[in-house]
XYZ file of C-alpha atoms in Angstrom:
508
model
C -121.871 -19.534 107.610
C -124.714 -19.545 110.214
C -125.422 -18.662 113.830
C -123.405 -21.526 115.030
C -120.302 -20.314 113.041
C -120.462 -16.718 114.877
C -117.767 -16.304 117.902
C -117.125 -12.969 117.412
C -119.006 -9.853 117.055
C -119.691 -6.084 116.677
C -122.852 -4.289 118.640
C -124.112 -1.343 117.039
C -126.066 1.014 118.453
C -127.490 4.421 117.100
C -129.952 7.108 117.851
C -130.732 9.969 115.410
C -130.883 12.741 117.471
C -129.305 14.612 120.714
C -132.429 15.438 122.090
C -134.263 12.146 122.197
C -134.042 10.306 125.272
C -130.748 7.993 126.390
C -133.379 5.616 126.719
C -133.672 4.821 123.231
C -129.784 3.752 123.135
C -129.697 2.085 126.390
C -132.753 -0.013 125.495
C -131.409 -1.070 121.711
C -127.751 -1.937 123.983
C -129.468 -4.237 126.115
C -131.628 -6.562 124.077
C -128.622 -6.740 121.723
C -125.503 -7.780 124.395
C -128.403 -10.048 126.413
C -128.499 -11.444 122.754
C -124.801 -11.846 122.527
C -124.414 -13.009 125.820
C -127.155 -15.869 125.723
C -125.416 -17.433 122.398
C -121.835 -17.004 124.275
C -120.570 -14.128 121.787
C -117.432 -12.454 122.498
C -118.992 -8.463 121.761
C -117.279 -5.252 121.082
C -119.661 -1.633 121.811
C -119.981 0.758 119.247
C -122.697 3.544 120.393
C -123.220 7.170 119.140
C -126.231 9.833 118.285
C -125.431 10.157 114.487
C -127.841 10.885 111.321
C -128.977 7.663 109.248
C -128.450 9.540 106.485
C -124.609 10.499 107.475
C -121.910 7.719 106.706
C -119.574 9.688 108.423
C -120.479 8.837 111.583
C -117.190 8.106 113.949
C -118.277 4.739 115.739
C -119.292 3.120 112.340
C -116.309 4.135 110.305
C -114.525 2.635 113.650
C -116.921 -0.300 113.126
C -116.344 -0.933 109.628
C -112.421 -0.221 109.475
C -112.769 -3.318 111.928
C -114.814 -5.294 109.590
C -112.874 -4.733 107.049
C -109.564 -6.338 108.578
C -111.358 -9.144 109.692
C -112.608 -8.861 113.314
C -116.008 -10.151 113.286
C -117.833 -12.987 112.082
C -121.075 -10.742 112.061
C -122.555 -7.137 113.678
C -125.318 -7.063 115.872
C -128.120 -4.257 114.985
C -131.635 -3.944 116.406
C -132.352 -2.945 113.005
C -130.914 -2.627 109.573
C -131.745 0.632 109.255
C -129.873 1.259 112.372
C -126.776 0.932 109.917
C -128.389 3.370 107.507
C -131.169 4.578 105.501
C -129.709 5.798 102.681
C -129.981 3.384 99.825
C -126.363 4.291 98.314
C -124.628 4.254 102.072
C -126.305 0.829 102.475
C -125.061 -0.993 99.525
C -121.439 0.344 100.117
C -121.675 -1.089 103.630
C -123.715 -4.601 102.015
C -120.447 -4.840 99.947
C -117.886 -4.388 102.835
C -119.366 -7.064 104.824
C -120.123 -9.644 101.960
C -116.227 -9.104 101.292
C -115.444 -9.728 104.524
C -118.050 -12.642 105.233
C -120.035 -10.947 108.141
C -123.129 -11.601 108.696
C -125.708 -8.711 110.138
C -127.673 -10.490 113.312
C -131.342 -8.703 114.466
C -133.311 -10.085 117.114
C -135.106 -11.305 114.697
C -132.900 -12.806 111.948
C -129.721 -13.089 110.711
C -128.772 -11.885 106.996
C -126.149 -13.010 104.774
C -125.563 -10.466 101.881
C -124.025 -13.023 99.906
C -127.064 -14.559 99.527
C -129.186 -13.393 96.853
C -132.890 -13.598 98.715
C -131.437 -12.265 101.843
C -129.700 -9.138 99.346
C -133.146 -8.956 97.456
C -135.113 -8.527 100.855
C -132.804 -5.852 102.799
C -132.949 -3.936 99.002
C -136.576 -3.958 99.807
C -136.291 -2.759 103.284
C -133.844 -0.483 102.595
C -136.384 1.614 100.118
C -138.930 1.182 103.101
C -136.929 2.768 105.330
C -135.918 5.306 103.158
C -139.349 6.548 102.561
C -140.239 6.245 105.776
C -137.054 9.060 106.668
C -138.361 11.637 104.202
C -141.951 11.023 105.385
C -140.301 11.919 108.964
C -138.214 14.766 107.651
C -141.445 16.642 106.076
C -143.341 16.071 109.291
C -140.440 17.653 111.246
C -139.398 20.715 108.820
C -143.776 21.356 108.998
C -144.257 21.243 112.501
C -140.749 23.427 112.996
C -142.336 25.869 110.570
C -145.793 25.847 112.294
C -144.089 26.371 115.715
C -141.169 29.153 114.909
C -144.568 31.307 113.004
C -146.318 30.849 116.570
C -143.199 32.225 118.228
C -141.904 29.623 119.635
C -138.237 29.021 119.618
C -137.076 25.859 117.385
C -133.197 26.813 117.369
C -131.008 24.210 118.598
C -128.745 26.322 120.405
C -129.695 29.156 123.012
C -128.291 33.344 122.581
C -125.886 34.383 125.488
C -127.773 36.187 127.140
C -131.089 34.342 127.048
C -132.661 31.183 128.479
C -135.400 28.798 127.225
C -138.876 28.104 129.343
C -140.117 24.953 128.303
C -143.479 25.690 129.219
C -144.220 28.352 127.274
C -141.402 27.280 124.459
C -140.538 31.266 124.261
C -136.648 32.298 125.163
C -136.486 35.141 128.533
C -133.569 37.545 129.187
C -130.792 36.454 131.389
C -128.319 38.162 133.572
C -126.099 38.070 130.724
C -128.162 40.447 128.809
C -126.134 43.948 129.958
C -123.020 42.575 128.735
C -124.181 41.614 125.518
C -126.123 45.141 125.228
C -122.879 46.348 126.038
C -121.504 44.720 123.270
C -123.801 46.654 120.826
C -123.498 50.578 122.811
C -119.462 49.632 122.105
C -119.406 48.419 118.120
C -121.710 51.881 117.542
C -119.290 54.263 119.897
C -116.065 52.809 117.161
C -114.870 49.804 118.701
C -113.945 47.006 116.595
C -114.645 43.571 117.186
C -110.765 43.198 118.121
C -111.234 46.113 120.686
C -114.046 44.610 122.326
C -112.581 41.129 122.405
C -109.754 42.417 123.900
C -111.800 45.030 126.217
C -113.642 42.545 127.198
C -110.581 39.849 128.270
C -108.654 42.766 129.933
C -111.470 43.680 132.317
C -112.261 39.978 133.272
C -116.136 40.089 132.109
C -117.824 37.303 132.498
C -120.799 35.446 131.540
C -122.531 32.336 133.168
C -121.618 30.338 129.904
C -118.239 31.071 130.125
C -117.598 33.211 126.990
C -114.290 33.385 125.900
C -113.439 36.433 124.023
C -112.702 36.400 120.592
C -113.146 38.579 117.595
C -115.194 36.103 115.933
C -116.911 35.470 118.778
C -118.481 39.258 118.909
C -119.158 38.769 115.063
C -121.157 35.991 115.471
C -122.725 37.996 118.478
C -123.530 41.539 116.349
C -124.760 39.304 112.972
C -127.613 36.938 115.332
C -131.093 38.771 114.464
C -132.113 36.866 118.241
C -130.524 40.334 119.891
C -133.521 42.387 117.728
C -136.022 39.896 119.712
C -136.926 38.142 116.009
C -135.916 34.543 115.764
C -134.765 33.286 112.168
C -134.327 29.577 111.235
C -132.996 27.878 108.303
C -130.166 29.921 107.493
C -127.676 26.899 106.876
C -128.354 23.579 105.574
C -126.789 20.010 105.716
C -125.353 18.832 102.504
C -125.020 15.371 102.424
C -125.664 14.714 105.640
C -122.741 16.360 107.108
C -121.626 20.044 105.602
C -123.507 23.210 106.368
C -124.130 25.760 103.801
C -125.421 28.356 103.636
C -129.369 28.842 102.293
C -131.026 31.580 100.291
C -132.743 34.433 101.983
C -136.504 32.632 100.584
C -135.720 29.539 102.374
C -135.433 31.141 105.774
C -138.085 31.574 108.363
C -138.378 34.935 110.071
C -140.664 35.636 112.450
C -140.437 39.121 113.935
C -141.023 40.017 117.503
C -141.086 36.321 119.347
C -139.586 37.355 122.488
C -138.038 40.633 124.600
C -135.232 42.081 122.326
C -131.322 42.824 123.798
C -130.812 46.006 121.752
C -133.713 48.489 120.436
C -134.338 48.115 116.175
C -132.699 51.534 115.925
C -129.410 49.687 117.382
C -129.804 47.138 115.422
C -129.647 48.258 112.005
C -126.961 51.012 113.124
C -124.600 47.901 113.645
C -125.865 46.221 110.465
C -124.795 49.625 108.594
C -121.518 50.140 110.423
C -120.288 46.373 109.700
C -121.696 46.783 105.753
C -119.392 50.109 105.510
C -116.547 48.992 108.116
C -113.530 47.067 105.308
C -110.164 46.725 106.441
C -108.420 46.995 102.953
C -109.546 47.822 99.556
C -110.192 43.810 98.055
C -107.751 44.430 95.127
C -105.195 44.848 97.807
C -106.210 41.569 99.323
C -103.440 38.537 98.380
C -104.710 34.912 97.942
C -102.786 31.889 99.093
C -99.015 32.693 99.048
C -95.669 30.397 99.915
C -95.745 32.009 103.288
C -98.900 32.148 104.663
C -99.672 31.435 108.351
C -96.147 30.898 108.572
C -94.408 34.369 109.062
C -95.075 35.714 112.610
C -94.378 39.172 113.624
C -90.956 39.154 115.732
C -91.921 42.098 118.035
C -95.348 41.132 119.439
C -95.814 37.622 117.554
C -99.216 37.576 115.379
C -99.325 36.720 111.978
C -98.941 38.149 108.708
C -100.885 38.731 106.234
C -99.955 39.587 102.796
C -101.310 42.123 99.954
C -100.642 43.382 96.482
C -99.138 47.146 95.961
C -100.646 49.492 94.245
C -97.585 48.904 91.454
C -98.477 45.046 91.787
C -95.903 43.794 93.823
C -96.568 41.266 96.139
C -95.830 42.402 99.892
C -95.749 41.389 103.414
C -98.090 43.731 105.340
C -97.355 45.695 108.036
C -98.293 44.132 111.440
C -101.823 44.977 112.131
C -101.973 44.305 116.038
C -103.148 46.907 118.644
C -101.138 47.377 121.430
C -103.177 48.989 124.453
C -102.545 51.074 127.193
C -103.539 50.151 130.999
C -106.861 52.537 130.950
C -107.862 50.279 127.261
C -109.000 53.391 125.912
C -106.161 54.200 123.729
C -103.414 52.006 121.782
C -100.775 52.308 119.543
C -99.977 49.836 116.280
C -97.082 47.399 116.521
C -94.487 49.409 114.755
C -93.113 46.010 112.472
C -93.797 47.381 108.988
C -94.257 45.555 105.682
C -91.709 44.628 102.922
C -92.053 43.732 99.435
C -91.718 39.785 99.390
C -88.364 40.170 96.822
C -85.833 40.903 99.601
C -87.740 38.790 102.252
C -87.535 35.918 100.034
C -83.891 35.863 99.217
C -83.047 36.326 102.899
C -85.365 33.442 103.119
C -83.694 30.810 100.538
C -80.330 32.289 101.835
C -81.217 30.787 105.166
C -82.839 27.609 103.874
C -79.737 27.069 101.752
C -77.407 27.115 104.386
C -79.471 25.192 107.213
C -79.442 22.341 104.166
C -75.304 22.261 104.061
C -75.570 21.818 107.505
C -78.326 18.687 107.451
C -75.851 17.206 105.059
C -72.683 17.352 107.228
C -74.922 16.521 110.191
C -75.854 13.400 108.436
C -72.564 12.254 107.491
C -71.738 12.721 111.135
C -74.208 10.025 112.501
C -73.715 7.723 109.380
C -70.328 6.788 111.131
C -72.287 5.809 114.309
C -73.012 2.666 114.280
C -77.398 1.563 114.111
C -78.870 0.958 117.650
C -80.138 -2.332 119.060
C -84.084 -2.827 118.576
C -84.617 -5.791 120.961
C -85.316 -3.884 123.619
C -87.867 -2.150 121.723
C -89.317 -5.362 120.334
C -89.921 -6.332 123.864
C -91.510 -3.028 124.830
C -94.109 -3.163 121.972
C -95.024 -6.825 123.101
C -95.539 -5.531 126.065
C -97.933 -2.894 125.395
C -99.807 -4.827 122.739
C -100.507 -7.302 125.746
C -101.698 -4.704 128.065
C -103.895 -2.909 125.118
C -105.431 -6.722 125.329
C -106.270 -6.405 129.186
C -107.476 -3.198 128.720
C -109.934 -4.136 126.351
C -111.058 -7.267 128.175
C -111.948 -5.351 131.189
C -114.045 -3.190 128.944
C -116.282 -6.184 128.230
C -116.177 -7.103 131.526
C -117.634 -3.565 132.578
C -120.241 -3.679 130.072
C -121.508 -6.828 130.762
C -121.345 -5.345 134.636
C -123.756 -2.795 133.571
C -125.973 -5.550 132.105
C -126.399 -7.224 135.052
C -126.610 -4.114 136.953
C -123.281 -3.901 138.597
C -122.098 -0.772 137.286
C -124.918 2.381 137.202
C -125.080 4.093 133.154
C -122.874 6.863 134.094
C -119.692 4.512 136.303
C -119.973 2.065 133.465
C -119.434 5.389 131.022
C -116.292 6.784 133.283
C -114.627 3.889 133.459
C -115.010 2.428 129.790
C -113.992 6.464 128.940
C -110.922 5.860 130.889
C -109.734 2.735 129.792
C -110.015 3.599 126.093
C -107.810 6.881 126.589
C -105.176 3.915 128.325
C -105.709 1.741 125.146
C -105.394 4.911 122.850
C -102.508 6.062 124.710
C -100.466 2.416 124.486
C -101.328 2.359 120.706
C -99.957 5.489 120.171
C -96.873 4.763 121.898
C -96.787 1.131 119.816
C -97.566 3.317 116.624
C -94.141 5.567 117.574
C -91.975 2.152 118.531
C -92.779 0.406 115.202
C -91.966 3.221 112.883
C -88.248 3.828 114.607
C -87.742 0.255 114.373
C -88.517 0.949 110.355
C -86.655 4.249 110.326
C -83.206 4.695 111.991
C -82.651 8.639 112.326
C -79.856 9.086 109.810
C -82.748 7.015 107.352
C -85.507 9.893 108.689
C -83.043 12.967 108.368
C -81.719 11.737 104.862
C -85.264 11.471 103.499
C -86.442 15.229 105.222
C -83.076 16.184 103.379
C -83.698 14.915 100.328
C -87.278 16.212 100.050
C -85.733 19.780 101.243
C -83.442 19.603 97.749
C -86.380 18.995 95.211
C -87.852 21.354 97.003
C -85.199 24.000 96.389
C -84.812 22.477 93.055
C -88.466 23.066 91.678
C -90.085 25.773 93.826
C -89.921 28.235 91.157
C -91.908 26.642 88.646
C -94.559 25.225 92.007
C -97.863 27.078 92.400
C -98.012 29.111 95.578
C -100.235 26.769 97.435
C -98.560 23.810 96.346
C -95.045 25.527 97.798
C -96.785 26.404 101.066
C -98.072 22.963 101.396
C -94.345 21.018 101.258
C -92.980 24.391 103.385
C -95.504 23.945 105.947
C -93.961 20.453 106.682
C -90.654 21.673 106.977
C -90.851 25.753 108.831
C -92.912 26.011 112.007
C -92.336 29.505 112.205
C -90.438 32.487 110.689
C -90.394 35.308 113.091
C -90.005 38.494 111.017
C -89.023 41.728 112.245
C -88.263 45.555 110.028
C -86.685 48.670 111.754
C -86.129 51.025 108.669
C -84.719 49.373 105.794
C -83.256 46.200 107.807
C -84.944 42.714 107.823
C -84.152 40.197 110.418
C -85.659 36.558 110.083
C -85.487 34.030 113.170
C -86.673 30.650 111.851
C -88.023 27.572 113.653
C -87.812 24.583 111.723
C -89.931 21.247 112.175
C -89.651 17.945 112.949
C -85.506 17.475 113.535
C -85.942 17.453 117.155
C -82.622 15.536 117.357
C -81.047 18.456 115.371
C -80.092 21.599 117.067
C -79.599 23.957 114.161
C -81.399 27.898 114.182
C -80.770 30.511 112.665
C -80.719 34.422 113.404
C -80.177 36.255 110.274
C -80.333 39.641 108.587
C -80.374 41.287 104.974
């Protein structure tokens, strides 16, 4: 196969990092389509900022899951390493596109994996480009050391509450500083992170960032060191290539006293000592995964709950934990749904599930006598769609080769393309939905969710809990639980039997 044989192809284009210039994209986009378009290529975009040495990356899985079902006769790269740099990644990528005969086209030459000199030389250049990322990486991780120790700020992302100058590199306070000060004077007076949060959303305060008010959100707040005025880097890691963890304290950088600080150092390590002493249960009252979790809501003010172990090792739900404020915020009183050991929940529970499976059954013996619906019409309708998912992605080429030639600026090229993809998405979806009910009729999708509800009541005694709170999850959306004295009432909302109207309101 050579460069006569190629009619259709992929374009792949990648930068490493946010912060370097669009340039750098739109420059590698337009030698490569004016390469497809003077050899009369059909071409199909893939762009994104992504790591080289990440094989996640969303636009070439997208690539490659095209590749794989035969799409293209070859993909179009500026350079291999554009594809990756990572020795491993690269040979699992060689191997997907030797098996499905694509060729990899650079400006300069085009490669055929299944040719053993072409193979032997993109080994070579693969170890090339390697060495040349680590020799990169050092460079960067010494200059960001170098930099942060002259007190310069290297984070990626900027404190509420602070901005960055780029001519002196060095962050300044904001008009968002008072709030998160605020913040700080609140945690030391008593208030919890849930207080604040809530505080915070009652009364409307705002930031220019547009904070939204969460308990986590104030956690992250009180933990960031930036609020002292030091700035430490380093504290997570990428693990290969993708997952942050978290590093040890000799791998961080901390340089003290790089800008104006949010809170005084006595502050500071007042909230430090208040979160290190502040624990809302004793940890061998804590619970691990159970049957139930996320799933039981409280039925009076609706949050979740959590579970916990007695002090005579029973396993227990735990009373609901939410705060329920006055007008002024300065006082509140607990949601008054208390716990119960899980024994009489659960046979309430099983009770219910029993009888909402008698029902399934005589449900589905009722529409077993109807007889199975006509699917031409639905035939039609995904023939249809498929044909305007075809349009759609015509006039994508047709807008990128517009922005070629100039037609279309970068960013009305980018809106429509964005638009006509969430059209093409949309139609697929809708294509995905008509195929499978042409597959399954509803008695054939209720008798299987049946079925799969009876081993479940069958074996869930000998299951693990996480294993039973995986197959529940698929069946319960939510079990509203509510205690007054010694009564339990359960309200369950099952899943995915939208055609069936069957709830429950029961008590024990």
């Amino acid at each position: 196969m050579g460069k006569k044989d190629i009619s259709t192809v992929a374009v792949y284009v990648r930068k490493s990092r946010e912060d370097e210039t669009d340039e750098t994209l739109n420059r590698q986009q337009a030698v490569l389509v004016e390469l497809c378009i003077r050899n009369g290529w059909n071409y199909k975009l893939f762009k994104e900022v992504g790591s080289s040495q990440d094989l996640d990356r969303l636009e070439l899985q997208a690539m490659l899951g095209k590749v794989s079902t035969f799409h293209f006769d070859a993909v179009v790269v500026a350079d291999l390493d554009r594809l990756s740099r990572n020795v491993i990644h690269f040979g699992q990528i060689k191997l997907l596109l030797v098996n499905a005969s694509v060729l990899v086209v650079t400006p300069s030459k085009i490669f055929d994996f299944s040719n053993e000199s072409d193979d032997m030389f993109s080994d070579f250049m693969s170890v090339i480009a390697k060495s040349e990322y680590q020799q990169i990486k050092k460079r960067l991780v010494r200059g960001t050391r170098q930099s942060a120790k002259q007190g310069n700020w290297v984070g990626s992302k900027v404190p509420i509450g602070y901005k960055y100058n780029p001519e002196t590199k060095h962050l300044e306070l904001t008009e968002d500083a008072p709030v998160i000060k605020r913040i700080f004077d609140l945690y030391v007076e008593g208030k919890s992170t849930k207080d604040i949060a809530f505080q915070f959303t009652h009364e409307n305060e705002a930031t220019s960032v547009g904070m939204i008010w969460s308990p986590a959100g104030i956690a992250r707040i009180l933990n960031n060191t930036a609020y002292a005025g030091h700035s430490l880097y380093g504290k997570t890691k990428s693990e290969n290539g993708k997952r942050s963890v978290k590093t040890d304290k000799d791998m961080q950088i901390l340089v003290e006293n790089t800008h104006d600080p949010i809170v005084d150092i006595g502050t500071w390590e007042q909230v430090q000592q208040i979160k290190s002493t502040r624990n809302t249960r004793p940890a061998a009252l804590k619970l691990g995964k159970h049957k139930f979790s996320g799933l039981i809501r409280c039925g009076k003010c609706g949050s979740i709950h959590s579970f916990q172990t007695s002090k005579y090792g029973r396993k227990r739900i735990a009373s609901c934990q939410t705060r329920l404020y006055a007008d002024s915020l300065n006082k509140y009183t607990m949601c008054e749904n208390s716990g119960s050991n899980m024994e009489p929940f659960e046979k309430l529970f099983f009770t219910y599930f029993k009888k909402y499976v008698i029902q399934l059954e005589q449900y589905l013996d009722l529409i077993k006598q109807v007889d199975p619906k006509d699917n031409k019409s639905s035939e039609r309708e995904i023939t249809t769609k498929g044909k305007q998912v075809k349009k759609l992605q015509n006039d994508i080429k047709r807008i990128q080769q517009g922005f070629i030639m100039e037609i279309f600026t970068e960013q009305e090229a980018h809106l429509q393309i964005k638009q006509l993809k969430e059209q093409i998405e949309l139609l697929e979806t809708q294509i995905q939905t008509l195929e499978k009910q042409e597959v399954f009729s509803e008695a054939d999708h209720i008798e299987m969710v049946l079925n799969n509800m009876k081993q479940f009541l069958e074996g869930v005694d000998e299951m693990e809990e996480r294993e039973a709170n995986n197959i529940l999850t698929e069946f319960v959306d939510t079990i509203l639980y509510t205690k007054t004295s010694s009564e339990i009432e359960l309200d369950m909302v099952m899943k995915d039997l939208s055609a069936v109207e069957l709830g429950f309101n029961m008590s024990f």
